[in-house]
Amino acid sequence: MSVDFWINVGVLAGIYGIFTLGLQLNAGFIGLLNFGQAGFMAIGAYAVGLLVVDFGWSLWLALLAGILLAVIGGLFVGISSLRLRSDHFAIATIAFAEIVRYVLQNAEFSGGNQGVLGYDEEWRTLSDWALAKLALIGLGDYTQLPLFIAVWLAFLVLLAVLIVLQGTPWGRVLRGIREDEDATAALGKNVFAYKLQSLAIAAALAAVAGFFVALNVTFLYPSVFDPTFTFFGYAMLVLGGFASYGGVVLGGILFWTLLEGTRLFDTALSAGQQASLRFIIVGFFLLLLSRLRPQGLLGNRAEMRVRP
Amino acid sequence: MAGSNEAGKADALQPHGAGTLRLSRPVLLLLVIVVLFAALVALYGFDATAQATVNGLVAGGYLGLGAIGLSLILGILKLVNFAHGDLLVAGAYFTILFGWLGLPLVVAMLFAMIATAALAVLTEKVVWQPLRQAGAGTLQLFLSAIGLALVLRFGIQFFAGSQVRTLGADIVSSITIGPIHLGTLQAVALVTGLVVMAVVGLALRFTGIGKEMRAFADNRALAEVSGINTRRIIDVTWAASGFLAALAGILYAVAIGSFNPNFGVTLLLSLFAATVLGGIGNAYGALIGGLVIGLSQEWSTLLLNARWKPAVGFALLILMLLLMPQGIFGKARRRS
Amino acid sequence: MTAPAGPILEVRGAVKAFDGLLAVAGASFDVERGSITALIGPNGAGKTTMFDLLSGFGRPDAGTIRLAGRDIAGMAPYRIANLGLVRTFQLTRVLAGMSVMDNMLLAARNQPGEHLAALILSPGRSRAAEAAARESAIGLLATFGLAAKAGDYAGALSGGQRKLLEIARALMTGPSIVLLDEPMAGVNPTLGRDILDHIAALRSARGTTFLFVEHDMDVVMTRADKVIVMAQGRVIATGTPAGIRADPAVVEAYLGTPHAVAP
């Protein structure tokens, strides 16, 4: 029981870790306030669900299509809104995420609040095969373990790719733009193109996270992609530290342990009150950390000065 | 901090002017509204259009009043206050609380507005003022606003629960004027909304503090050198912002009848749309912006299923940001 | 490579207004190839706005700006920089959260590793370009006395050192013309002289053109080949330092301002 619980916490930490890698790439490394990440995640997840259920695509092909669609969404948001001031851009991205959620909730094609069901057969097959293998080493009882392994494998691979990328001249241009985009443009760098790339990659990461969310919840409904989840991502970012991909791992583990860990305590509170309390805790995290340690727990103060 | 200061100075050096464009946009807006109204009457008949228009004015009342505070705070403090929607919610739930304590409904509403004003000032003292003094950046302010919004919304939910509630007023009776049917409460909300909008407009125009607030929102650097008491203006702005937000929340609760603690976050993007439409920092603009958004959403129900109403607000917000980020009443500014 | 004839920068009738106020009101001038040219004028003459127009940070409302014969008016800053015109800012803008070396490397031109496709397809070329850039960065940092600071955060430098870094960084792009907005402001006189010596040496060695805004008339008179004088958004005089000093229009423009023409 308890092991299953912690495996599930690990799954969530990994999924939202992938999701937050994108936010780190945007907010931490190029200084772009993307608050629409949940919208990109929804696009990715629903593309997977609908392509498999309604069009009979293979799950894996649908994953690629979902990533592609999220990237197109990212390019669309970026091309239309990147010229806005940073706070207006942030509001525009939130509005984008709300529109995505709203459309999914109300349109015919997405099944509305009934959601999408029955897209994960191929995953179940793979998962059962993996469970059979795990049974050989005595771990066959933990049904979520294959998902945990898949999520963390993807998380760590993507993490490694991003860390390598950040060390290249490409990554250096991103940091230059974060520090001072005018000065970087004056040195001959196409700031818009880099911001667009950063946003598109973040959208792709959100789509991968969305894929795993789809596998985890087994049926898709719009409130799974409430824009509030973008705020969860930022809470992880503040916890782990800005401008540090390693910080995303730490932030993810800490955040979900603290958030889900509250379920382990027996309190006199009703279920609803406990749910409220979890969000209040997230709110206090954001308030306290952005006040006391704006660069995050692992963040580098000199690198990530918080500036106007 | 240095950057925004500098931009302020640069603006201060430039005279207000280029009048032709500033005048024509509101006129254009009025024209668009009249033409749209005529088109809707032609397509859907007078009765249906008039009903939707009245509904739109009801919504415009609470959206406009709700947007004033958001706009002033954004203009004065450059703060995107994501917690503003939750101040509306606080207004409605404080009313329930004071009603539960035995106060008559109208008195409970008044107390609720005062309590919410106090809450808004409290957030300034506890959260925003210290953050500004620490020289917080855009991201820090954003995250704090989101954190505060979560604490307020779920704090209310923690104590009051997430179930649907009412203010306990009579929701059945209705008024009929010609073809238009209107719940008594909606009529009250409509009249109150429009009257308070007028009062607020006059207060901003003719009282000393109102003038100072507008000057401050328009150009902080200029206002500061002209010797305005900064601290006092900021506090008064927060108090007014909270007071009007609570009133907007109460009007919403009265007009819609039932609500839960999530209604603030649902309205927030519509409030942003009204703010951007009216020009950030422009209180009159926010009022007009609220009316425009309210009308657009209700008129859209003639063409589309009513469930798309909020999406119309989002779409208008994005369109405004992309096409006219300075708003209808804002002046075009140099991009720094 | 022989330098083509004609001025490197030709400005004709440039106009820029903000809220109806003309900051630049029909300015015309040339900057000769390989010259050290000073742009002077009383406060509010439009010098910094002119720099913004030249470097793409503002689009002129009217007029043409030619860089080596090519119209660049309204072009994006990064494209102008890639055509060989690089600027510094009045208030220094080093990338504080990056090391001094990274500031320099960021400025290197033709780094294929800055593009994702090239990075993935031919990482070797990226590494080679990086090594070459590092070498020339080390050379420039040594020239500007910053070699020992290469590993420090740029934000940890003193004001004068930041100024040096910004100029070195501009030169790192291998520019044909550098625009310096008050290179001497906030720098101690000894360091200021060093900067000017470096500029003169680089002009001799590479043929780089320099256009700089400066308030110190001694510096302008002794270091510039040519002087352009702006007042109220217009160019009121151009010529040699000696010729400018004798121009009655210039003396009049400066009357009543703190920057009187030095005798």
Coordinates of C-alpha atoms in Angstrom, one line a residue, chain B residues 6 13-15 17 331-332 334, chain C residues 16 18-21 52 57 91:
Chain B
E6 CA 13.9 55.6 -16.6
L13 CA 9.5 64.4 -21.1
Q14 CA 7.1 63.8 -23.9
P15 CA 4.0 66.0 -24.1
G17 CA -0.6 64.8 -27.7
K331 CA -2.2 56.6 -25.8
A332 CA 0.3 54.9 -28.0
R334 CA 7.0 54.2 -27.4
Chain C
K16 CA 12.2 60.4 -35.5
F18 CA 8.0 60.6 -30.0
D19 CA 4.4 61.7 -29.2
G20 CA 4.7 64.5 -31.7
L21 CA 8.0 65.8 -30.4
D52 CA 19.2 54.0 -31.8
F57 CA 16.7 50.2 -32.0
L91 CA 24.6 52.9 -19.5

